[in-house]
CSV table of C-alpha atoms and ligand atoms in Angstrom, one decimal:
chain,number,residue,atom,x,y,z
K,527,MET,CA,7.2,3.9,24.1
K,528,PRO,CA,9.9,4.1,21.0
K,529,SER,CA,9.8,7.3,18.7
K,530,PRO,CA,6.6,7.9,17.1
K,531,ARG,CA,5.8,5.2,14.4
K,532,VAL,CA,4.1,5.5,10.8
K,533,LEU,CA,1.5,3.0,10.9
K,534,CYS,CA,0.5,0.8,8.3
K,535,PHE,CA,-2.3,-1.5,8.4
K,536,GLY,CA,-4.0,-4.0,6.0
K,537,GLU,CA,-2.7,-7.0,4.4
K,538,ALA,CA,0.0,-9.5,4.2
K,539,LEU,CA,0.2,-12.1,1.8
K,540,VAL,CA,1.7,-13.9,-0.8
K,541,ASP,CA,1.6,-13.4,-4.2
K,542,ARG,CA,2.2,-16.8,-6.4
K,543,LEU,CA,3.5,-16.8,-9.6
K,544,GLY,CA,3.0,-19.3,-12.3
K,545,PRO,CA,5.8,-19.5,-15.3
K,546,PRO,CA,4.7,-17.8,-18.5
K,547,GLY,CA,1.6,-19.1,-19.8
K,548,GLY,CA,1.3,-21.8,-17.2
K,549,ASP,CA,-1.4,-22.6,-14.1
K,550,PRO,CA,0.1,-21.1,-10.3
K,551,SER,CA,-2.4,-23.4,-9.1
K,552,LEU,CA,-0.2,-26.5,-10.0
K,553,PRO,CA,2.4,-27.6,-8.1
K,554,ALA,CA,5.9,-26.6,-8.7
K,555,THR,CA,8.1,-28.9,-10.5
K,556,ALA,CA,11.3,-28.1,-12.8
K,557,ASP,CA,9.6,-27.7,-15.7
K,558,HIS,CA,6.5,-25.4,-13.7
K,559,PRO,CA,8.6,-23.7,-11.9
K,560,VAL,CA,6.1,-21.3,-9.2
K,561,GLU,CA,7.6,-18.5,-7.3
K,562,ASP,CA,6.2,-17.1,-4.3
K,563,ARG,CA,6.1,-13.1,-3.3
K,564,LEU,CA,5.7,-11.5,0.0
K,565,GLY,CA,3.2,-9.0,-0.8
K,566,GLY,CA,0.4,-7.0,-0.3
K,567,ALA,CA,0.3,-3.2,-0.2
K,568,PRO,CA,0.7,-2.2,3.4
K,569,ALA,CA,3.0,-4.6,3.8
K,570,ASN,CA,5.2,-3.6,1.2
K,571,ALA,CA,4.9,-0.1,1.9
K,572,ALA,CA,5.9,-0.4,5.7
K,573,CYS,CA,9.2,-2.6,4.6
K,574,ALA,CA,9.7,0.3,2.3
K,575,LEU,CA,9.4,2.8,4.6
K,576,ALA,CA,11.6,0.8,7.2
K,577,ARG,CA,14.2,0.4,4.8
K,578,LEU,CA,14.5,4.0,4.1
K,579,GLY,CA,15.1,4.5,8.1
K,580,THR,CA,11.2,5.9,8.8
K,581,PRO,CA,9.8,4.3,12.0
K,582,VAL,CA,7.3,2.2,11.0
K,583,ALA,CA,4.3,-0.4,12.6
K,584,PHE,CA,2.6,-3.2,10.5
K,585,LEU,CA,-1.5,-3.9,11.9
K,586,GLY,CA,-2.7,-6.9,10.0
K,587,ARG,CA,-3.4,-10.6,10.9
K,588,LEU,CA,-1.8,-13.6,9.8
K,589,GLY,CA,-1.9,-17.1,10.1
K,590,GLU,CA,0.3,-19.5,11.9
K,591,ASP,CA,2.0,-21.0,9.2
K,592,ALA,CA,5.0,-21.0,7.0
K,593,ILE,CA,3.9,-17.5,5.3
K,594,GLY,CA,3.1,-15.8,8.6
K,595,ALA,CA,6.5,-17.1,9.7
K,596,ALA,CA,8.2,-15.9,6.7
K,597,PHE,CA,6.8,-11.9,7.4
K,598,ALA,CA,7.8,-12.3,10.7
K,599,ALA,CA,11.1,-12.6,9.8
K,600,LEU,CA,11.0,-10.2,7.4
K,601,PHE,CA,9.5,-7.9,9.4
K,602,GLN,CA,12.1,-8.0,12.2
K,603,GLU,CA,15.1,-7.7,9.3
K,604,ARG,CA,13.5,-4.7,8.1
K,605,GLY,CA,12.8,-3.8,11.9
K,606,VAL,CA,9.3,-3.2,11.4
K,607,GLU,CA,7.2,-3.0,15.2
K,608,VAL,CA,4.8,-5.8,15.3
K,609,SER,CA,3.1,-5.6,18.5
K,610,ALA,CA,0.0,-4.9,17.3
K,611,LEU,CA,0.3,-7.8,14.4
K,612,GLN,CA,-2.8,-10.7,15.1
K,613,TRP,CA,-2.4,-14.0,14.7
K,614,ASP,CA,-5.2,-16.3,13.6
K,615,PRO,CA,-4.7,-20.1,14.8
K,616,GLU,CA,-7.4,-21.3,12.5
K,617,ARG,CA,-7.6,-19.4,9.4
K,618,PRO,CA,-4.3,-19.3,7.2
K,619,SER,CA,-2.3,-16.1,5.7
K,620,ARG,CA,-3.9,-15.6,2.0
K,621,THR,CA,-2.1,-17.0,-1.4
K,622,VAL,CA,-3.1,-15.0,-4.1
K,623,LEU,CA,-2.6,-16.7,-7.8
K,624,VAL,CA,-1.0,-14.7,-10.6
K,625,ARG,CA,-1.1,-16.0,-13.9
K,626,ARG,CA,1.3,-14.2,-16.0
K,627,GLU,CA,1.1,-14.4,-19.8
K,628,VAL,CA,3.7,-15.2,-22.6
K,629,GLY,CA,3.9,-11.1,-23.2
K,630,GLY,CA,4.3,-10.9,-19.3
K,631,GLU,CA,1.0,-9.4,-18.5
K,632,ARG,CA,-0.7,-10.6,-15.1
K,633,ARG,CA,-3.8,-11.6,-14.3
K,634,PHE,CA,-5.4,-13.0,-11.4
K,635,GLY,CA,-5.8,-16.8,-10.8
K,636,GLY,CA,-8.4,-17.3,-7.9
K,637,PHE,CA,-6.5,-17.8,-4.6
K,638,ALA,CA,-5.2,-20.6,-2.6
K,639,GLY,CA,-5.4,-22.0,1.0
K,640,ASP,CA,-8.8,-21.6,2.4
K,641,ARG,CA,-9.6,-24.1,4.3
K,642,GLY,CA,-13.6,-22.8,4.6
K,643,LEU,CA,-13.4,-19.8,7.3
K,644,GLY,CA,-11.6,-17.4,4.7
K,645,PHE,CA,-8.6,-16.1,5.4
K,646,ALA,CA,-6.7,-14.3,8.4
K,647,ASP,CA,-6.2,-10.6,6.9
K,648,GLN,CA,-10.2,-10.4,6.4
K,649,ALA,CA,-10.8,-11.9,10.4
K,650,VAL,CA,-8.7,-8.6,12.5
K,651,ASP,CA,-10.3,-8.5,15.8
K,652,VAL,CA,-11.4,-5.7,16.5
K,653,ALA,CA,-11.4,-5.4,20.2
K,654,ARG,CA,-7.5,-7.0,19.9
K,655,LEU,CA,-7.5,-3.7,18.0
K,656,SER,CA,-9.2,-1.4,20.3
K,657,SER,CA,-6.6,-2.1,22.8
K,658,ASP,CA,-3.3,-2.6,20.7
K,659,ALA,CA,-3.0,0.2,17.9
K,660,PRO,CA,-3.7,3.2,20.8
K,661,PRO,CA,-0.3,3.3,21.8
K,662,LEU,CA,0.6,3.1,18.3
K,663,LEU,CA,-1.1,5.7,17.3
K,664,ALA,CA,0.2,8.4,20.2
K,665,GLY,CA,2.2,10.8,17.8
K,666,ALA,CA,2.0,8.7,14.5
K,667,PRO,CA,2.9,11.0,12.0
K,668,TRP,CA,0.7,8.9,9.6
K,669,VAL,CA,-2.0,5.8,9.8
K,670,LEU,CA,-1.3,4.4,5.7
K,671,VAL,CA,-4.7,2.3,5.1
K,672,GLY,CA,-6.1,0.9,1.5
K,673,THR,CA,-9.5,-0.1,1.1
K,674,LEU,CA,-9.4,-4.5,0.7
K,675,PRO,CA,-10.2,-4.7,4.4
K,676,LEU,CA,-13.5,-2.9,3.5
K,677,ALA,CA,-14.2,-6.5,1.5
K,678,SER,CA,-14.6,-8.6,4.8
K,679,PRO,CA,-16.9,-7.5,7.3
K,680,ALA,CA,-14.6,-8.1,10.5
K,681,SER,CA,-11.6,-6.5,9.0
K,682,ALA,CA,-13.5,-3.5,7.8
K,683,GLN,CA,-14.9,-2.9,11.4
K,684,ALA,CA,-11.8,-2.9,12.6
K,685,LEU,CA,-10.1,-0.2,9.8
K,686,GLU,CA,-13.0,1.6,10.7
K,687,THR,CA,-11.7,1.6,14.1
K,688,LEU,CA,-8.8,2.6,13.4
K,689,VAL,CA,-9.6,5.7,11.2
K,690,ALA,CA,-11.9,7.1,14.4
K,691,LEU,CA,-9.2,6.0,16.7
K,692,ALA,CA,-6.8,8.0,14.6
K,693,ALA,CA,-8.7,10.7,14.1
K,694,GLU,CA,-9.2,11.0,17.5
K,695,ARG,CA,-5.6,11.5,18.2
K,696,GLY,CA,-5.2,13.6,15.2
K,697,ALA,CA,-3.0,10.9,13.7
K,698,PRO,CA,-3.1,11.9,9.8
K,699,LEU,CA,-4.6,9.6,7.3
K,700,ALA,CA,-3.1,8.2,4.0
K,701,LEU,CA,-5.3,6.3,1.9
K,702,ASP,CA,-4.2,4.1,-0.7
K,703,VAL,CA,-7.1,3.4,-3.1
K,704,ASN,CA,-5.8,0.1,-4.1
K,705,TRP,CA,-8.8,-1.4,-5.8
K,706,ARG,CA,-8.7,-5.3,-6.5
K,707,PRO,CA,-12.0,-6.6,-7.6
K,708,THR,CA,-11.3,-10.3,-6.6
K,709,PHE,CA,-11.0,-9.2,-2.9
K,710,TRP,CA,-14.9,-8.1,-2.9
K,711,GLY,CA,-15.6,-11.1,-5.1
K,712,LEU,CA,-16.0,-9.4,-8.6
K,713,ASP,CA,-14.2,-10.0,-12.1
K,714,PRO,CA,-10.4,-8.7,-12.1
K,715,ASP,CA,-11.6,-5.9,-14.5
K,716,VAL,CA,-14.5,-4.2,-13.1
K,717,ASP,CA,-14.9,-0.5,-11.6
K,718,PRO,CA,-16.3,-0.3,-8.0
K,719,PRO,CA,-19.8,-0.6,-8.2
K,720,PRO,CA,-21.4,2.0,-6.6
K,721,LEU,CA,-22.2,0.2,-3.5
K,722,VAL,CA,-18.4,-0.3,-3.1
K,723,GLN,CA,-18.0,3.0,-4.0
K,724,GLY,CA,-20.3,4.1,-0.9
K,725,ARG,CA,-18.0,2.4,1.4
K,726,ILE,CA,-14.9,3.5,0.0
K,727,ARG,CA,-16.2,7.1,0.5
K,728,PRO,CA,-16.1,7.9,3.6
K,729,LEU,CA,-12.0,6.7,3.8
K,730,LEU,CA,-11.6,9.0,0.5
K,731,GLU,CA,-13.7,12.3,2.8
K,732,GLN,CA,-11.3,11.7,5.9
K,733,ALA,CA,-7.7,11.3,4.3
K,734,ALA,CA,-5.5,13.7,4.3
K,735,LEU,CA,-3.3,12.4,1.4
K,736,ILE,CA,-4.7,10.4,-1.2
K,737,LYS,CA,-2.5,7.7,-3.6
K,738,CYS,CA,-4.7,6.3,-6.4
K,739,ALA,CA,-3.4,4.8,-9.6
K,740,ALA,CA,-5.6,6.7,-12.9
K,741,GLU,CA,-7.7,4.0,-13.8
K,742,GLU,CA,-8.8,4.5,-10.5
K,743,ALA,CA,-9.3,8.1,-9.9
K,744,LEU,CA,-11.5,8.2,-13.5
K,745,ALA,CA,-13.8,5.3,-11.7
K,746,LEU,CA,-14.0,7.3,-8.5
K,747,PHE,CA,-13.7,10.6,-9.3
K,748,GLY,CA,-14.3,10.7,-13.2
K,749,THR,CA,-11.4,12.8,-13.8
K,750,THR,CA,-7.4,12.1,-13.5
K,751,ASP,CA,-7.2,15.7,-12.3
K,752,PRO,CA,-5.8,15.8,-9.1
K,753,VAL,CA,-6.8,19.3,-8.0
K,754,ALA,CA,-10.5,18.8,-9.1
K,755,ILE,CA,-10.3,15.6,-6.7
K,756,ALA,CA,-8.8,17.6,-4.0
K,757,GLU,CA,-11.5,19.9,-4.4
K,758,SER,CA,-14.2,17.4,-4.7
K,759,LEU,CA,-13.7,16.4,-1.3
K,760,PRO,CA,-14.1,17.8,2.1
K,761,ARG,CA,-10.8,17.8,3.6
K,762,ARG,CA,-8.8,18.8,0.4
K,763,PRO,CA,-6.7,16.0,0.5
K,764,ALA,CA,-3.0,15.6,-1.4
K,765,VAL,CA,-3.7,13.8,-4.1
K,766,LEU,CA,-1.4,12.0,-6.2
K,767,VAL,CA,-2.7,10.1,-9.3
K,768,THR,CA,0.2,7.2,-10.5
K,769,ASP,CA,0.0,5.7,-14.1
K,770,GLY,CA,3.0,3.2,-14.3
K,771,ALA,CA,5.9,4.9,-16.8
K,772,ALA,CA,3.6,7.6,-17.7
K,773,PRO,CA,3.3,10.9,-16.1
K,774,LEU,CA,1.8,11.6,-12.4
K,775,ARG,CA,-0.2,14.0,-11.4
K,776,TRP,CA,0.2,15.3,-8.1
K,777,SER,CA,-1.7,18.1,-5.9
K,778,LEU,CA,-0.1,19.1,-2.4
K,779,ALA,CA,-0.9,21.9,-0.2
K,780,ASP,CA,-1.4,24.7,-2.6
K,781,ARG,CA,0.8,24.2,-5.1
K,782,SER,CA,0.3,20.9,-8.0
K,783,GLY,CA,2.1,19.3,-11.2
K,784,THR,CA,3.0,16.7,-13.5
K,785,LEU,CA,6.3,14.1,-13.4
K,786,PRO,CA,7.5,12.3,-15.9
K,787,ALA,CA,8.4,8.6,-14.7
K,788,PHE,CA,12.4,7.9,-14.9
K,789,ALA,CA,13.7,6.3,-17.7
K,790,VAL,CA,14.6,3.2,-16.2
K,791,ASP,CA,14.9,-0.3,-17.5
K,792,ALA,CA,12.0,-1.9,-15.8
K,793,VAL,CA,12.0,-5.6,-14.9
K,794,ASP,CA,8.9,-6.1,-12.7
K,795,THR,CA,6.9,-3.1,-11.6
K,796,THR,CA,4.9,-5.0,-8.7
K,797,GLY,CA,5.0,-2.8,-5.8
K,798,ALA,CA,6.1,0.6,-7.3
K,799,GLY,CA,2.8,2.2,-6.1
K,800,ASP,CA,3.8,1.3,-2.6
K,801,ALA,CA,7.4,2.5,-2.6
K,802,PHE,CA,6.0,5.8,-4.1
K,803,THR,CA,3.5,5.9,-1.4
K,804,ALA,CA,6.5,5.3,1.1
K,805,GLY,CA,8.8,7.3,-0.5
K,806,LEU,CA,6.2,9.9,0.1
K,807,LEU,CA,5.5,9.5,3.4
K,808,HIS,CA,9.0,9.5,4.3
K,809,GLY,CA,9.6,12.6,3.1
K,810,LEU,CA,6.8,14.0,4.9
K,811,VAL,CA,7.5,12.8,7.9
K,812,HIS,CA,11.1,14.2,7.6
K,813,GLY,CA,10.2,17.3,5.6
K,814,LEU,CA,7.4,19.1,8.1
K,815,VAL,CA,7.1,22.5,8.9
K,816,ASN,CA,3.7,22.6,10.6
K,817,GLY,CA,4.4,19.5,12.6
K,818,PRO,CA,3.2,16.1,12.5
K,819,GLN,CA,-0.1,16.7,14.9
K,820,SER,CA,-1.3,19.0,12.2
K,821,GLY,CA,-2.4,16.2,9.4
K,822,GLU,CA,-1.1,19.0,6.8
K,823,VAL,CA,1.2,18.1,3.9
K,824,ALA,CA,3.1,21.6,4.2
K,825,ALA,CA,5.9,19.8,2.9
K,826,MET,CA,9.4,22.4,2.2
K,827,ASP,CA,9.6,21.9,-1.5
K,828,PRO,CA,6.1,19.3,-3.1
K,829,GLU,CA,7.7,18.4,-6.1
K,830,HIS,CA,11.4,17.6,-4.0
K,831,LEU,CA,9.1,15.4,-2.3
K,832,VAL,CA,6.8,14.0,-5.3
K,833,ARG,CA,10.5,13.8,-6.9
K,834,ARG,CA,11.7,11.2,-4.7
K,835,ALA,CA,8.8,9.4,-4.1
K,836,ALA,CA,8.7,8.7,-7.6
K,837,ALA,CA,12.6,7.6,-7.6
K,838,CYS,CA,11.5,5.0,-5.1
K,839,GLY,CA,8.8,3.7,-7.3
K,840,ALA,CA,11.3,3.9,-10.0
K,841,LEU,CA,14.1,2.0,-8.1
K,842,VAL,CA,11.8,-1.2,-7.3
K,843,THR,CA,11.0,-1.6,-11.2
K,844,LEU,CA,14.6,-2.3,-11.3
K,845,GLY,CA,14.2,-5.9,-9.6
K,846,ALA,CA,12.3,-9.2,-9.0
K,847,GLY,CA,9.3,-8.6,-6.4
K,848,ALA,CA,8.0,-5.5,-4.6
K,849,ILE,CA,10.0,-5.7,-1.6
K,850,ASP,CA,14.0,-6.8,-2.1
K,851,PRO,CA,14.8,-3.8,-4.4
K,852,GLN,CA,13.2,-1.6,-2.3
K,853,PRO,CA,15.9,1.4,-1.8
K,854,SER,CA,17.7,2.6,1.2
K,855,THR,CA,17.9,6.6,1.4
K,856,GLN,CA,21.7,5.5,0.4
K,857,GLN,CA,20.7,4.1,-2.6
K,858,LEU,CA,17.3,6.6,-2.9
K,859,GLU,CA,20.3,9.7,-3.4
K,860,ALA,CA,22.8,7.7,-4.7
K,861,PHE,CA,19.7,7.1,-8.4
K,862,LEU,CA,18.9,11.0,-7.6
K,863,ARG,CA,22.2,12.1,-7.9
K,864,ARG,CA,22.9,10.1,-11.3
K,865,GLN,CA,19.8,11.1,-12.4
K,866,GLY,CA,21.1,14.8,-12.1
K,867,GLY,CA,19.4,16.3,-9.1
A,1981,ADP,P1,0.3,1.3,-8.6
A,1981,ADP,O1,1.8,0.2,-8.4
A,1981,ADP,O2,0.2,1.5,-7.5
A,1981,ADP,O3,0.1,1.1,-9.9
A,1981,ADP,P2,2.1,2.9,-10.4
A,1981,ADP,O4,3.0,1.7,-11.2
A,1981,ADP,O5,1.9,3.9,-11.1
A,1981,ADP,O6,1.6,2.3,-9.0
A,1981,ADP,O7,4.0,3.3,-10.1
A,1981,ADP,C1,4.2,4.6,-8.7
A,1981,ADP,C2,5.2,5.4,-9.1
A,1981,ADP,O8,6.3,4.5,-10.1
A,1981,ADP,C3,4.6,6.0,-10.8
A,1981,ADP,O9,4.4,7.3,-10.8
A,1981,ADP,C4,6.3,6.2,-11.0
A,1981,ADP,O10,7.0,7.7,-10.0
A,1981,ADP,C5,7.2,4.8,-10.5
A,1981,ADP,N1,6.8,3.7,-11.7
A,1981,ADP,C6,6.0,2.9,-11.5
A,1981,ADP,N2,6.4,2.3,-12.8
A,1981,ADP,C7,7.4,2.5,-13.4
A,1981,ADP,C8,8.5,2.1,-14.2
A,1981,ADP,N3,8.1,1.1,-15.2
A,1981,ADP,N4,9.7,3.2,-14.8
A,1981,ADP,C9,9.6,4.7,-14.0
A,1981,ADP,N5,9.2,4.4,-13.1
A,1981,ADP,C10,8.3,3.6,-12.8
């Protein structure tokens, strides 16, 4: 077995971006450019970790189609371990239609590709996961999950099984809340309703580390104070509340603080949060004092750790898409030197 890897579980999909003001579901033409970008938070984070040099495996389910092939090539190029990746012979990979308003704002425009059975990411096979995941969980320093698999019964069962297997093996859980109402069949701007909050709650309670956006923190906890959030949960997890270019708030072990974002000329903020999470896990894997099995977030210097993670997020905003601009450690170090630290 290769060296222990961070295990990222969840969706790998395509974001289909329409031209500003245009409909992404219409075919691409010279006058109507439509751009497909590989994405999905756990897939983005896996690629970002690999780019930083942290061994990582991705577990999810893709269709046997062009999107699946593109991910296979990407994962191979980055060196992401895919022995537990599942292929669905019937269901397609998911395409998310993203409408770009003329002002740059993005709005969800539906999904494309469903042939009546739903998407591959909704149908993770729990029996296969139960046999494929344990070897990857042995010694895994972190298991990173989001909440989107909870929206589909089969994948919810797979996620819950993975979390139980990880707990049995002492692999700490990192949770990126990543609230996306449309995956639950809800209007794009609604907060998680009580029923959904009830589904998410067990993950929040089991996580050793939680990354959430400020609006997610407000919706789930009624506060953006990471210390208050940590104290409201039985495991008192590490909590990172990010807010794009606004300062992020963090609580790690017994320390907490606020960090302004780096001043950069952002061109596309897609995937900044995923690179941030990857930067954080990368730092924790390499900076743990107490050893990976403890599940304790005991980094040598939490401020330093959070700053490096924020730099990963900032660097991703400098290029198009979530994956191409992800930094290597050399690029991260060079950026931090330019920023004076
Ligand atoms: P998400 O993509 O999950 O919504 P955020 O947009 O909050 O996550 O970004 C995560 C982190 O990435 C931020 O806390 C910040 O450190 C960095 N980041 C994001 N957007 C910018 C930006 N425009 N300028 C500088 N840093 C940014």
